[in-house]
CSV table of C-alpha atoms in Angstrom, one decimal:
chain,number,residue,atom,x,y,z
A,424,UNK,CA,22.0,38.4,-80.2
A,425,UNK,CA,22.7,35.6,-77.8
A,426,UNK,CA,25.9,33.8,-79.0
A,427,UNK,CA,24.8,30.4,-77.6
A,428,UNK,CA,23.3,28.7,-80.6
A,429,UNK,CA,21.9,25.2,-80.6
A,430,UNK,CA,20.5,23.3,-83.5
A,431,UNK,CA,16.8,22.6,-82.7
A,432,UNK,CA,15.9,19.0,-82.0
A,433,UNK,CA,13.6,16.9,-84.2
A,434,UNK,CA,10.1,18.1,-84.5
A,435,UNK,CA,7.7,16.6,-82.0
A,436,UNK,CA,6.3,17.1,-78.6
A,437,UNK,CA,8.6,17.5,-75.6
A,438,UNK,CA,7.5,14.4,-73.7
A,439,UNK,CA,10.4,12.6,-72.1
A,440,UNK,CA,12.9,14.2,-69.7
A,441,UNK,CA,15.8,14.4,-72.1
A,442,UNK,CA,13.4,15.7,-74.9
A,443,UNK,CA,12.3,18.4,-72.5
A,444,UNK,CA,15.9,19.5,-72.0
A,445,UNK,CA,16.5,19.5,-75.7
A,446,UNK,CA,13.4,21.6,-76.4
A,447,UNK,CA,14.4,23.9,-73.6
A,448,UNK,CA,17.9,24.5,-75.1
A,449,UNK,CA,16.6,24.9,-78.7
A,450,UNK,CA,14.9,28.2,-77.6
A,451,UNK,CA,18.3,29.9,-77.8
A,452,UNK,CA,18.6,29.4,-81.5
A,453,UNK,CA,16.5,32.5,-82.2
A,454,UNK,CA,16.8,36.2,-81.6
A,455,UNK,CA,15.7,37.3,-78.2
A,456,UNK,CA,11.9,38.1,-78.1
A,457,UNK,CA,10.2,40.7,-75.9
A,458,UNK,CA,9.7,39.6,-72.3
A,459,UNK,CA,6.7,40.2,-70.0
A,460,UNK,CA,7.8,42.2,-66.9
A,461,UNK,CA,8.8,39.9,-64.0
A,462,UNK,CA,6.5,39.6,-61.1
A,463,UNK,CA,7.7,39.5,-57.5
A,464,UNK,CA,6.5,36.5,-55.5
A,465,UNK,CA,7.3,34.9,-52.1
A,466,UNK,CA,6.9,31.4,-50.7
A,467,UNK,CA,8.2,29.4,-47.7
A,468,UNK,CA,11.8,28.3,-47.8
A,469,UNK,CA,13.9,25.9,-45.7
A,470,UNK,CA,14.3,26.4,-42.0
A,471,UNK,CA,11.4,28.8,-41.7
A,472,UNK,CA,12.8,31.5,-44.0
A,473,UNK,CA,10.6,33.3,-46.5
A,474,UNK,CA,12.1,33.2,-50.0
A,475,UNK,CA,11.5,35.9,-52.5
A,476,UNK,CA,11.6,35.4,-56.3
A,477,UNK,CA,11.0,36.9,-59.7
A,478,UNK,CA,8.4,35.1,-61.9
A,479,UNK,CA,8.3,35.4,-65.7
A,480,UNK,CA,5.2,33.9,-67.3
A,481,UNK,CA,4.5,33.1,-70.9
A,482,UNK,CA,2.2,35.6,-72.7
A,483,UNK,CA,-1.4,34.8,-71.8
A,484,UNK,CA,-0.3,32.9,-68.7
A,485,UNK,CA,-0.7,29.5,-70.5
A,486,UNK,CA,0.5,26.4,-68.8
A,487,UNK,CA,4.0,25.1,-69.5
A,488,UNK,CA,6.9,23.1,-68.2
A,489,UNK,CA,8.2,25.3,-65.3
A,490,UNK,CA,11.9,26.2,-65.1
A,491,UNK,CA,13.4,27.1,-61.7
A,492,UNK,CA,16.4,29.3,-62.7
A,493,UNK,CA,19.2,29.6,-60.0
A,494,UNK,CA,21.3,32.8,-60.1
A,495,UNK,CA,25.0,32.9,-60.0
A,496,UNK,CA,27.2,34.3,-57.2
A,497,UNK,CA,26.2,37.8,-58.1
A,498,UNK,CA,22.6,37.4,-56.8
A,499,UNK,CA,19.5,39.3,-57.8
A,500,UNK,CA,20.1,42.6,-56.2
A,501,UNK,CA,20.8,42.1,-52.5
A,502,UNK,CA,18.8,42.8,-49.3
A,503,UNK,CA,18.7,46.6,-49.5
A,504,UNK,CA,17.6,46.8,-53.2
A,505,UNK,CA,14.6,45.5,-55.2
A,506,UNK,CA,15.2,42.3,-57.1
A,507,UNK,CA,16.2,42.6,-60.7
A,508,UNK,CA,17.3,40.1,-63.4
A,509,UNK,CA,20.9,40.6,-64.7
A,510,UNK,CA,21.3,40.7,-68.5
A,511,UNK,CA,22.1,36.9,-68.7
A,512,UNK,CA,19.1,35.8,-66.7
A,513,UNK,CA,16.8,38.3,-68.5
A,514,UNK,CA,18.0,36.9,-71.8
A,515,UNK,CA,17.2,33.4,-70.9
A,516,UNK,CA,13.9,34.3,-69.2
A,517,UNK,CA,12.7,36.0,-72.4
A,518,UNK,CA,13.5,33.1,-74.6
A,519,UNK,CA,12.1,30.5,-72.3
A,520,UNK,CA,8.9,32.4,-71.7
A,521,UNK,CA,8.5,32.9,-75.5
A,522,UNK,CA,8.7,29.1,-75.8
A,523,UNK,CA,5.9,28.6,-73.3
A,524,UNK,CA,8.0,28.0,-70.1
A,525,UNK,CA,7.1,29.8,-66.9
A,526,UNK,CA,10.5,30.8,-65.3
A,527,UNK,CA,11.0,31.2,-61.5
A,528,UNK,CA,14.1,33.0,-60.2
A,529,UNK,CA,14.4,32.4,-56.4
A,530,UNK,CA,16.7,34.7,-54.5
A,531,UNK,CA,19.0,32.8,-52.1
A,532,UNK,CA,21.0,35.9,-50.9
A,533,UNK,CA,18.7,38.8,-50.2
A,534,UNK,CA,16.5,37.1,-47.6
A,535,UNK,CA,19.7,36.2,-45.7
A,536,UNK,CA,21.1,39.7,-45.7
A,537,UNK,CA,23.8,39.0,-48.4
A,538,UNK,CA,24.2,40.8,-51.7
A,539,UNK,CA,26.7,38.5,-53.5
A,540,UNK,CA,29.2,35.8,-52.7
A,541,UNK,CA,31.6,36.3,-55.7
A,542,UNK,CA,34.1,38.0,-53.4
A,543,UNK,CA,34.9,37.2,-49.8
A,544,UNK,CA,33.5,33.7,-49.6
A,545,UNK,CA,30.1,32.1,-49.5
A,546,UNK,CA,29.1,33.2,-45.9
A,547,UNK,CA,27.6,29.8,-45.3
A,548,UNK,CA,25.3,30.0,-48.3
A,549,UNK,CA,26.6,26.9,-50.1
A,550,UNK,CA,25.1,24.9,-53.0
A,551,UNK,CA,25.1,21.8,-51.0
A,552,UNK,CA,23.1,23.1,-48.1
A,553,UNK,CA,21.0,26.3,-48.0
A,554,UNK,CA,20.9,26.8,-51.8
A,555,UNK,CA,19.9,23.2,-52.4
A,556,UNK,CA,17.0,23.6,-49.9
A,557,UNK,CA,16.0,26.9,-51.7
A,558,UNK,CA,16.0,25.1,-55.1
A,559,UNK,CA,13.8,22.2,-54.0
A,560,UNK,CA,11.4,24.6,-52.1
A,561,UNK,CA,11.1,26.7,-55.2
A,562,UNK,CA,10.5,23.6,-57.3
A,563,UNK,CA,7.8,22.3,-55.0
A,564,UNK,CA,6.0,25.7,-54.9
A,565,UNK,CA,6.2,26.1,-58.7
A,566,UNK,CA,4.8,22.6,-59.3
A,567,UNK,CA,1.6,23.5,-57.3
A,568,UNK,CA,0.8,26.6,-59.3
A,569,UNK,CA,-1.9,26.8,-62.0
A,570,UNK,CA,0.6,27.8,-64.7
A,571,UNK,CA,2.7,24.7,-64.2
A,572,UNK,CA,2.3,21.7,-66.5
A,573,UNK,CA,2.3,18.3,-64.6
A,574,UNK,CA,5.4,16.2,-64.5
A,575,UNK,CA,7.9,18.2,-62.5
A,576,UNK,CA,10.2,21.1,-63.1
A,577,UNK,CA,13.5,21.7,-64.9
A,578,UNK,CA,16.3,23.1,-62.8
A,579,UNK,CA,18.6,25.6,-64.6
A,580,UNK,CA,21.6,27.4,-63.1
A,581,UNK,CA,24.7,29.4,-63.8
A,582,UNK,CA,28.1,29.0,-62.1
A,583,UNK,CA,27.3,29.0,-58.3
A,584,UNK,CA,23.7,28.4,-59.3
A,585,UNK,CA,24.9,25.6,-61.6
A,586,UNK,CA,26.6,24.0,-58.7
A,587,UNK,CA,23.3,24.3,-56.8
A,588,UNK,CA,21.5,22.5,-59.7
A,589,UNK,CA,23.9,19.6,-59.3
A,590,UNK,CA,23.5,19.5,-55.6
A,591,UNK,CA,19.7,19.8,-55.7
A,592,UNK,CA,19.5,16.8,-58.1
A,593,UNK,CA,22.0,14.8,-56.2
A,594,UNK,CA,20.4,12.3,-53.8
A,595,UNK,CA,23.7,12.0,-51.9
A,596,UNK,CA,23.0,15.3,-50.2
A,597,UNK,CA,19.4,14.3,-49.3
A,598,UNK,CA,16.1,13.0,-50.7
A,599,UNK,CA,14.6,14.5,-53.8
A,600,UNK,CA,10.8,14.1,-53.9
A,601,UNK,CA,9.8,11.6,-56.6
A,602,UNK,CA,8.7,13.3,-59.8
A,603,UNK,CA,9.6,16.8,-58.6
A,604,UNK,CA,12.6,17.3,-61.0
A,605,UNK,CA,12.3,16.2,-64.6
A,606,UNK,CA,15.7,17.4,-65.7
A,607,UNK,CA,18.6,19.6,-64.7
A,608,UNK,CA,20.8,21.9,-66.8
A,609,UNK,CA,24.0,23.4,-65.2
A,610,UNK,CA,26.1,26.0,-67.0
A,611,UNK,CA,29.7,26.1,-66.1
A,612,UNK,CA,29.2,24.7,-62.5
A,613,UNK,CA,31.9,24.1,-60.0
A,614,UNK,CA,31.8,20.3,-59.9
A,615,UNK,CA,34.4,20.0,-57.2
A,616,UNK,CA,35.5,22.3,-54.3
A,617,UNK,CA,39.1,23.5,-54.5
A,618,UNK,CA,41.4,21.0,-53.0
A,619,UNK,CA,38.8,18.2,-52.7
A,620,UNK,CA,38.1,15.0,-54.5
A,621,UNK,CA,35.0,14.6,-56.8
A,622,UNK,CA,31.9,14.1,-54.7
A,623,UNK,CA,29.6,11.1,-55.1
A,624,UNK,CA,26.9,11.8,-57.6
A,625,UNK,CA,23.5,10.0,-57.6
A,626,UNK,CA,21.1,12.2,-59.7
A,627,UNK,CA,17.4,11.9,-59.4
A,628,UNK,CA,16.9,13.1,-63.0
A,629,UNK,CA,18.8,13.5,-66.3
A,630,UNK,CA,21.5,16.1,-66.0
A,631,UNK,CA,23.2,18.2,-68.7
A,632,UNK,CA,26.3,20.3,-68.0
A,633,UNK,CA,27.4,23.0,-70.5
A,634,UNK,CA,31.0,23.9,-70.0
A,635,UNK,CA,33.7,26.2,-71.3
A,636,UNK,CA,36.9,24.6,-72.5
A,637,UNK,CA,39.0,27.6,-71.4
A,638,UNK,CA,37.2,28.3,-68.1
A,639,UNK,CA,39.7,29.1,-65.5
A,640,UNK,CA,37.2,29.7,-62.7
A,641,UNK,CA,35.2,26.5,-62.8
A,642,UNK,CA,37.3,24.2,-65.0
A,643,UNK,CA,35.5,21.8,-67.4
A,644,UNK,CA,37.7,18.8,-66.7
A,645,UNK,CA,36.2,18.1,-63.3
A,646,UNK,CA,32.6,18.1,-64.6
A,647,UNK,CA,33.7,15.9,-67.6
A,648,UNK,CA,35.2,13.5,-65.1
A,649,UNK,CA,32.0,13.6,-63.1
A,650,UNK,CA,29.9,12.8,-66.2
A,651,UNK,CA,32.3,9.9,-67.1
A,652,UNK,CA,32.0,8.4,-63.7
A,653,UNK,CA,28.3,8.8,-63.6
A,654,UNK,CA,28.0,7.0,-67.0
A,655,UNK,CA,29.6,3.9,-65.5
A,656,UNK,CA,26.6,3.2,-63.3
A,657,UNK,CA,22.9,2.7,-64.0
A,658,UNK,CA,20.4,5.5,-63.5
A,659,UNK,CA,19.5,8.8,-65.2
A,660,UNK,CA,21.8,10.0,-67.9
A,661,UNK,CA,24.5,12.6,-67.1
A,662,UNK,CA,26.0,14.4,-70.1
A,663,UNK,CA,28.6,17.1,-70.5
A,664,UNK,CA,29.1,19.4,-73.5
A,665,UNK,CA,32.4,21.3,-73.6
A,666,UNK,CA,32.8,24.3,-76.0
A,667,UNK,CA,36.5,24.7,-77.0
A,668,UNK,CA,37.9,28.1,-76.2
A,669,UNK,CA,34.9,29.2,-74.2
A,670,UNK,CA,35.5,31.2,-71.0
A,671,UNK,CA,33.4,31.3,-67.9
A,672,UNK,CA,30.1,33.1,-68.5
A,673,UNK,CA,30.2,32.3,-72.2
A,674,UNK,CA,26.4,32.8,-72.6
A,675,UNK,CA,26.5,36.4,-71.3
A,676,UNK,CA,24.9,38.5,-74.1
A,677,UNK,CA,27.1,41.1,-75.7
A,678,UNK,CA,29.9,40.7,-73.1
A,679,UNK,CA,33.5,40.6,-74.4
A,680,UNK,CA,36.0,38.5,-72.6
A,681,UNK,CA,37.5,40.3,-69.6
A,682,UNK,CA,39.7,39.3,-66.7
A,683,UNK,CA,38.2,39.1,-63.2
A,684,UNK,CA,40.5,39.2,-60.1
A,685,UNK,CA,39.8,38.7,-56.4
A,686,UNK,CA,37.2,36.1,-57.0
A,687,UNK,CA,36.2,33.7,-54.2
A,688,UNK,CA,37.4,30.6,-56.0
A,689,UNK,CA,39.8,30.5,-59.0
A,690,UNK,CA,41.3,27.1,-58.8
A,691,UNK,CA,43.7,27.4,-61.7
A,692,UNK,CA,44.9,31.0,-61.7
A,693,UNK,CA,44.5,34.2,-59.7
A,694,UNK,CA,42.5,35.8,-62.5
A,695,UNK,CA,39.5,34.3,-64.3
A,696,UNK,CA,38.3,35.1,-67.8
A,697,UNK,CA,34.6,35.8,-68.2
A,698,UNK,CA,32.5,36.6,-71.3
A,699,UNK,CA,32.6,35.6,-75.0
A,700,UNK,CA,34.3,36.7,-78.2
A,701,UNK,CA,33.1,34.6,-81.2
A,702,UNK,CA,35.7,33.7,-83.8
A,703,UNK,CA,34.8,30.3,-85.3
A,704,UNK,CA,32.5,27.4,-84.7
A,705,UNK,CA,34.4,24.3,-83.6
A,706,UNK,CA,32.4,21.2,-82.7
A,707,UNK,CA,31.9,20.7,-79.0
A,708,UNK,CA,33.3,17.7,-77.3
A,709,UNK,CA,31.1,14.9,-75.9
A,710,UNK,CA,27.9,16.2,-77.3
A,711,UNK,CA,24.6,15.0,-75.8
A,712,UNK,CA,21.7,13.7,-77.9
A,713,UNK,CA,21.3,17.1,-79.6
A,714,UNK,CA,23.9,18.9,-81.7
A,715,UNK,CA,24.9,22.3,-80.3
A,716,UNK,CA,27.2,24.5,-82.2
A,717,UNK,CA,29.0,27.2,-80.2
A,718,UNK,CA,31.1,30.1,-81.6
A,719,UNK,CA,34.4,29.7,-79.7
A,720,UNK,CA,35.6,32.3,-77.3
A,721,UNK,CA,39.1,33.8,-77.7
A,722,UNK,CA,40.9,35.5,-74.8
A,723,UNK,CA,41.4,39.2,-75.3
A,724,UNK,CA,44.8,40.5,-76.1
A,725,UNK,CA,45.3,41.7,-72.5
A,726,UNK,CA,44.5,38.2,-71.3
A,727,UNK,CA,47.1,36.6,-73.7
A,728,UNK,CA,49.7,39.2,-72.5
A,729,UNK,CA,49.0,38.4,-68.9
A,730,UNK,CA,49.4,34.7,-69.5
A,731,UNK,CA,52.7,35.1,-71.4
A,732,UNK,CA,54.1,37.3,-68.7
A,733,UNK,CA,53.1,34.8,-66.1
A,734,UNK,CA,54.8,32.0,-68.0
A,735,UNK,CA,58.0,34.0,-68.4
A,736,UNK,CA,57.9,34.8,-64.7
A,737,UNK,CA,57.5,31.2,-63.7
A,738,UNK,CA,60.3,30.1,-65.9
A,739,UNK,CA,62.6,32.8,-64.5
A,740,UNK,CA,61.8,31.8,-61.0
A,741,UNK,CA,62.4,28.2,-61.7
A,742,UNK,CA,65.8,29.0,-63.1
A,743,UNK,CA,66.7,31.2,-60.2
A,744,UNK,CA,65.7,28.6,-57.5
A,745,UNK,CA,66.7,25.5,-59.4
A,746,UNK,CA,63.4,23.9,-58.4
A,747,UNK,CA,61.4,23.4,-61.5
A,748,UNK,CA,59.0,20.5,-61.0
A,749,UNK,CA,57.5,20.3,-64.5
A,750,UNK,CA,59.8,21.5,-67.2
A,751,UNK,CA,57.2,21.3,-70.0
A,752,UNK,CA,55.1,24.4,-70.7
A,753,UNK,CA,51.6,24.5,-69.3
A,754,UNK,CA,48.9,24.5,-71.9
A,755,UNK,CA,46.3,27.2,-71.8
A,756,UNK,CA,43.9,24.4,-72.5
A,757,UNK,CA,44.6,23.5,-68.9
A,758,UNK,CA,46.1,20.1,-69.7
A,759,UNK,CA,49.1,19.2,-67.6
A,760,UNK,CA,52.4,18.2,-69.2
A,761,UNK,CA,54.0,15.7,-66.8
A,762,UNK,CA,57.1,15.0,-69.0
A,763,UNK,CA,60.1,17.1,-69.8
A,764,UNK,CA,60.3,19.0,-73.1
A,765,UNK,CA,64.0,19.7,-72.5
A,766,UNK,CA,66.7,18.6,-70.0
A,767,UNK,CA,66.2,20.1,-66.6
A,768,UNK,CA,68.4,23.0,-65.5
A,769,UNK,CA,68.6,21.5,-61.9
A,770,UNK,CA,67.3,18.5,-60.0
A,771,UNK,CA,67.1,17.6,-56.4
A,772,UNK,CA,66.1,14.9,-54.0
A,773,UNK,CA,62.6,14.5,-52.7
A,774,UNK,CA,61.8,12.2,-49.7
A,775,UNK,CA,58.3,10.6,-49.9
A,776,UNK,CA,56.3,8.5,-47.6
A,777,UNK,CA,52.7,7.4,-47.0
A,778,UNK,CA,50.5,5.0,-45.2
A,779,UNK,CA,48.2,2.5,-46.9
A,780,UNK,CA,45.5,5.2,-47.5
A,781,UNK,CA,48.0,7.4,-49.5
A,782,UNK,CA,49.7,4.8,-51.6
A,783,UNK,CA,47.9,5.6,-54.9
A,784,UNK,CA,48.3,9.3,-54.6
A,785,UNK,CA,51.9,9.0,-53.6
A,786,UNK,CA,52.6,6.9,-56.7
A,787,UNK,CA,51.0,9.5,-59.0
A,788,UNK,CA,53.1,12.3,-57.4
A,789,UNK,CA,56.3,10.2,-57.6
A,790,UNK,CA,55.7,9.5,-61.3
A,791,UNK,CA,55.4,13.2,-62.0
A,792,UNK,CA,58.5,14.0,-60.0
A,793,UNK,CA,60.6,11.4,-61.7
A,794,UNK,CA,59.3,12.4,-65.1
A,795,UNK,CA,60.6,15.9,-64.4
A,796,UNK,CA,64.1,14.5,-63.7
A,797,UNK,CA,64.1,14.6,-59.9
A,798,UNK,CA,65.3,11.9,-57.6
A,799,UNK,CA,62.7,10.4,-55.3
A,800,UNK,CA,63.6,8.5,-52.1
A,801,UNK,CA,60.4,6.5,-51.4
A,802,UNK,CA,60.2,5.3,-47.8
A,803,UNK,CA,56.9,3.4,-48.4
A,804,UNK,CA,54.5,2.0,-47.8
A,805,UNK,CA,54.0,0.2,-51.1
A,806,UNK,CA,50.8,-1.9,-50.6
A,807,UNK,CA,47.3,-1.7,-49.3
A,808,UNK,CA,48.0,-3.6,-46.0
A,809,UNK,CA,47.2,-1.5,-43.0
A,810,UNK,CA,50.3,0.3,-41.5
A,811,UNK,CA,51.0,3.1,-39.0
A,812,UNK,CA,51.6,6.5,-40.6
A,813,UNK,CA,54.0,7.8,-37.8
A,814,UNK,CA,56.6,5.2,-39.0
A,815,UNK,CA,56.7,6.7,-42.5
A,816,UNK,CA,56.5,10.3,-41.3
A,817,UNK,CA,59.5,9.7,-39.1
A,818,UNK,CA,61.6,8.4,-42.0
A,819,UNK,CA,60.8,11.3,-44.3
A,820,UNK,CA,61.3,13.8,-41.5
A,821,UNK,CA,64.7,12.3,-40.6
A,822,UNK,CA,65.8,12.5,-44.3
A,823,UNK,CA,64.8,16.2,-44.5
A,824,UNK,CA,66.1,17.3,-41.1
A,825,UNK,CA,69.5,15.6,-41.8
A,826,UNK,CA,69.8,17.6,-45.1
A,827,UNK,CA,69.8,14.5,-47.3
A,828,UNK,CA,66.6,15.8,-49.0
A,829,UNK,CA,65.6,19.4,-49.1
A,830,UNK,CA,61.9,18.6,-49.4
A,831,UNK,CA,59.6,15.9,-48.2
A,832,UNK,CA,56.1,14.8,-49.3
A,833,UNK,CA,53.8,12.9,-47.0
A,834,UNK,CA,50.4,11.4,-47.8
A,835,UNK,CA,47.8,9.7,-45.6
A,836,UNK,CA,44.0,9.6,-45.6
A,837,UNK,CA,43.5,13.2,-44.5
A,838,UNK,CA,47.1,14.4,-44.1
A,839,UNK,CA,46.4,15.3,-40.4
A,840,UNK,CA,48.0,12.5,-38.5
A,841,UNK,CA,51.1,12.2,-40.7
A,842,UNK,CA,51.7,16.0,-40.5
A,843,UNK,CA,51.5,15.9,-36.7
A,844,UNK,CA,54.0,13.1,-36.6
A,845,UNK,CA,56.4,14.9,-38.9
A,846,UNK,CA,56.3,18.2,-37.0
A,847,UNK,CA,57.6,16.4,-33.8
A,848,UNK,CA,61.0,16.4,-35.4
A,849,UNK,CA,63.5,19.3,-35.2
A,850,UNK,CA,64.0,21.4,-38.3
A,851,UNK,CA,60.7,20.2,-39.8
A,852,UNK,CA,58.0,22.6,-40.9
A,853,UNK,CA,55.4,20.3,-42.3
A,854,UNK,CA,52.4,22.1,-43.9
A,855,UNK,CA,49.0,20.3,-44.3
A,856,UNK,CA,47.8,21.5,-47.7
A,857,UNK,CA,44.5,21.2,-49.5
A,858,UNK,CA,45.0,23.5,-52.5
A,859,UNK,CA,47.5,25.5,-54.5
A,860,UNK,CA,47.1,28.7,-52.4
A,861,UNK,CA,47.9,26.9,-49.2
A,862,UNK,CA,50.9,25.2,-50.8
A,863,UNK,CA,52.2,28.5,-52.2
A,864,UNK,CA,51.8,30.5,-48.9
A,865,UNK,CA,53.3,27.7,-46.9
A,866,UNK,CA,56.5,28.2,-48.8
A,867,UNK,CA,56.4,32.0,-49.1
A,868,UNK,CA,55.5,32.8,-45.5
A,869,UNK,CA,56.4,29.7,-43.4
A,870,UNK,CA,59.5,28.2,-45.3
A,871,UNK,CA,57.8,24.8,-45.1
A,872,UNK,CA,60.0,22.0,-46.1
A,873,UNK,CA,57.5,19.1,-46.0
A,874,UNK,CA,54.1,19.0,-47.6
A,875,UNK,CA,51.3,16.8,-46.3
A,876,UNK,CA,48.3,15.8,-48.4
A,877,UNK,CA,45.2,13.8,-47.7
A,878,UNK,CA,44.3,11.2,-50.4
A,879,UNK,CA,40.7,11.0,-49.2
A,880,UNK,CA,40.1,14.7,-49.4
A,881,UNK,CA,42.3,16.0,-52.2
A,882,UNK,CA,42.0,14.8,-55.8
A,883,UNK,CA,45.1,13.8,-57.7
A,884,UNK,CA,45.0,16.8,-60.1
A,885,UNK,CA,44.7,19.3,-57.3
A,886,UNK,CA,47.5,17.5,-55.4
A,887,UNK,CA,49.8,17.7,-58.5
A,888,UNK,CA,49.0,21.5,-58.7
A,889,UNK,CA,49.7,21.9,-55.0
A,890,UNK,CA,53.0,20.0,-55.2
A,891,UNK,CA,54.1,22.1,-58.2
A,892,UNK,CA,53.4,25.3,-56.3
A,893,UNK,CA,55.2,24.0,-53.2
A,894,UNK,CA,58.4,23.1,-55.1
A,895,UNK,CA,58.6,26.2,-57.3
A,896,UNK,CA,57.7,28.9,-54.8
A,897,UNK,CA,60.6,30.5,-52.9
A,898,UNK,CA,60.6,31.6,-49.3
A,899,UNK,CA,60.1,35.4,-49.0
A,900,UNK,CA,61.9,36.0,-45.8
A,901,UNK,CA,61.7,39.6,-44.6
A,902,UNK,CA,59.0,40.1,-42.1
A,903,UNK,CA,58.4,36.3,-41.9
A,904,UNK,CA,62.0,35.5,-40.9
A,905,UNK,CA,61.5,36.5,-37.3
A,906,UNK,CA,58.4,34.4,-36.9
A,907,UNK,CA,59.8,31.3,-38.7
A,908,UNK,CA,62.9,31.4,-36.6
A,909,UNK,CA,60.8,31.1,-33.4
A,910,UNK,CA,59.4,27.9,-34.8
A,911,UNK,CA,62.7,26.3,-35.5
A,912,UNK,CA,65.7,28.4,-34.3
A,913,UNK,CA,68.2,25.8,-35.6
A,914,UNK,CA,66.9,25.9,-39.1
A,915,UNK,CA,68.7,26.6,-42.4
A,916,UNK,CA,66.4,28.4,-44.8
A,917,UNK,CA,65.4,26.2,-47.7
A,918,UNK,CA,65.3,29.0,-50.2
């Protein structure tokens, strides 16, 4: 039985866009019915490509509100195999068809010679470009068919497909034909790219995001922030519902929580939990107009053991290097503790500088550092008046190269110019960083002693994570020593 239970909405026809979304979701409250075998179809896609898809029609072929369902990063089978619906997609298709909804599953990967994008990157097939075009082309084709009720389609997607739902409904990425999309439902989408700030969001229809509170692959907090920001402006409603304890893929039928490694994007940890394990029924946070009730997911024992071992390792490394940035423990609920829970074992000086574009981000980083007990030497600037970034890069670089501060932090609009200016100084190895992985590897492999961040391209939470990784990761030496010495022969290793 599908674990994703929602209380049915009030009785009545599904007329308005939000009512249509509520009626769509209420279909999951019942046991899965039998499904008519999917039919393979094809239609024109963007840029002259022919898209293939699987179509599931209600029994008898009666008209209904069409649903364009967008697969996740695993695809629908790949170019060399016939299309098939994975268990999750098949479960949804059966329920939706039994409730009178025709469901169309376009394949974005097979026609482009790709099987999946969960591992090894997206290969250019991104939600914001090719997949967005596929979704709108599928919606336009579905709307013209005899089995489609008038009034537009509902977009539905999971993970990578959920991100595509948001991109397809977002008029920032291009026009959306009037009346084509009546509503959009995105399950555990990636609302922000790793190391980037939240994108502008101007939806053409009401949007509902269903999120896992313990999702380490596509964290809920970014989508919650997107919904809050969208709620501050007029236009179609944007709602998020977060289920406490739920991991990525929480609607997978009969799939216990398991750890996935080597995934293309895991912004919070190297391994991501996926699946569900019901234990209790806490109320979701920020419910939309209907009242869903979700059995919480609990990480498997192996997952708990991995996390505890990781925490012990981080604590031991911080003690050994004397470079603990945040001394409080990190919550598995993914909230950051920016204050100390006990006196620090060691503190050190950090030199900071920014131009006018980086003032706000620099202030946030400075507050976190000082809250952890470290001493910050802030070379400015301190206001919004336009200044020249080389002036502040020079001051920070001189402080680090003289040995006064072991590390430096620089912020400008993109981080590019200020990092170039810093690297003109002897003994400086300034790394321009956009995410945690880059920050960690810049220390491990390059013995970087200055980190540069772009306030216009990196959000504050990602920047804090990157700074944490930068200051707590030791230099590995070994095979890297010969290469780093060629960069700065006069250097003294920082770790």
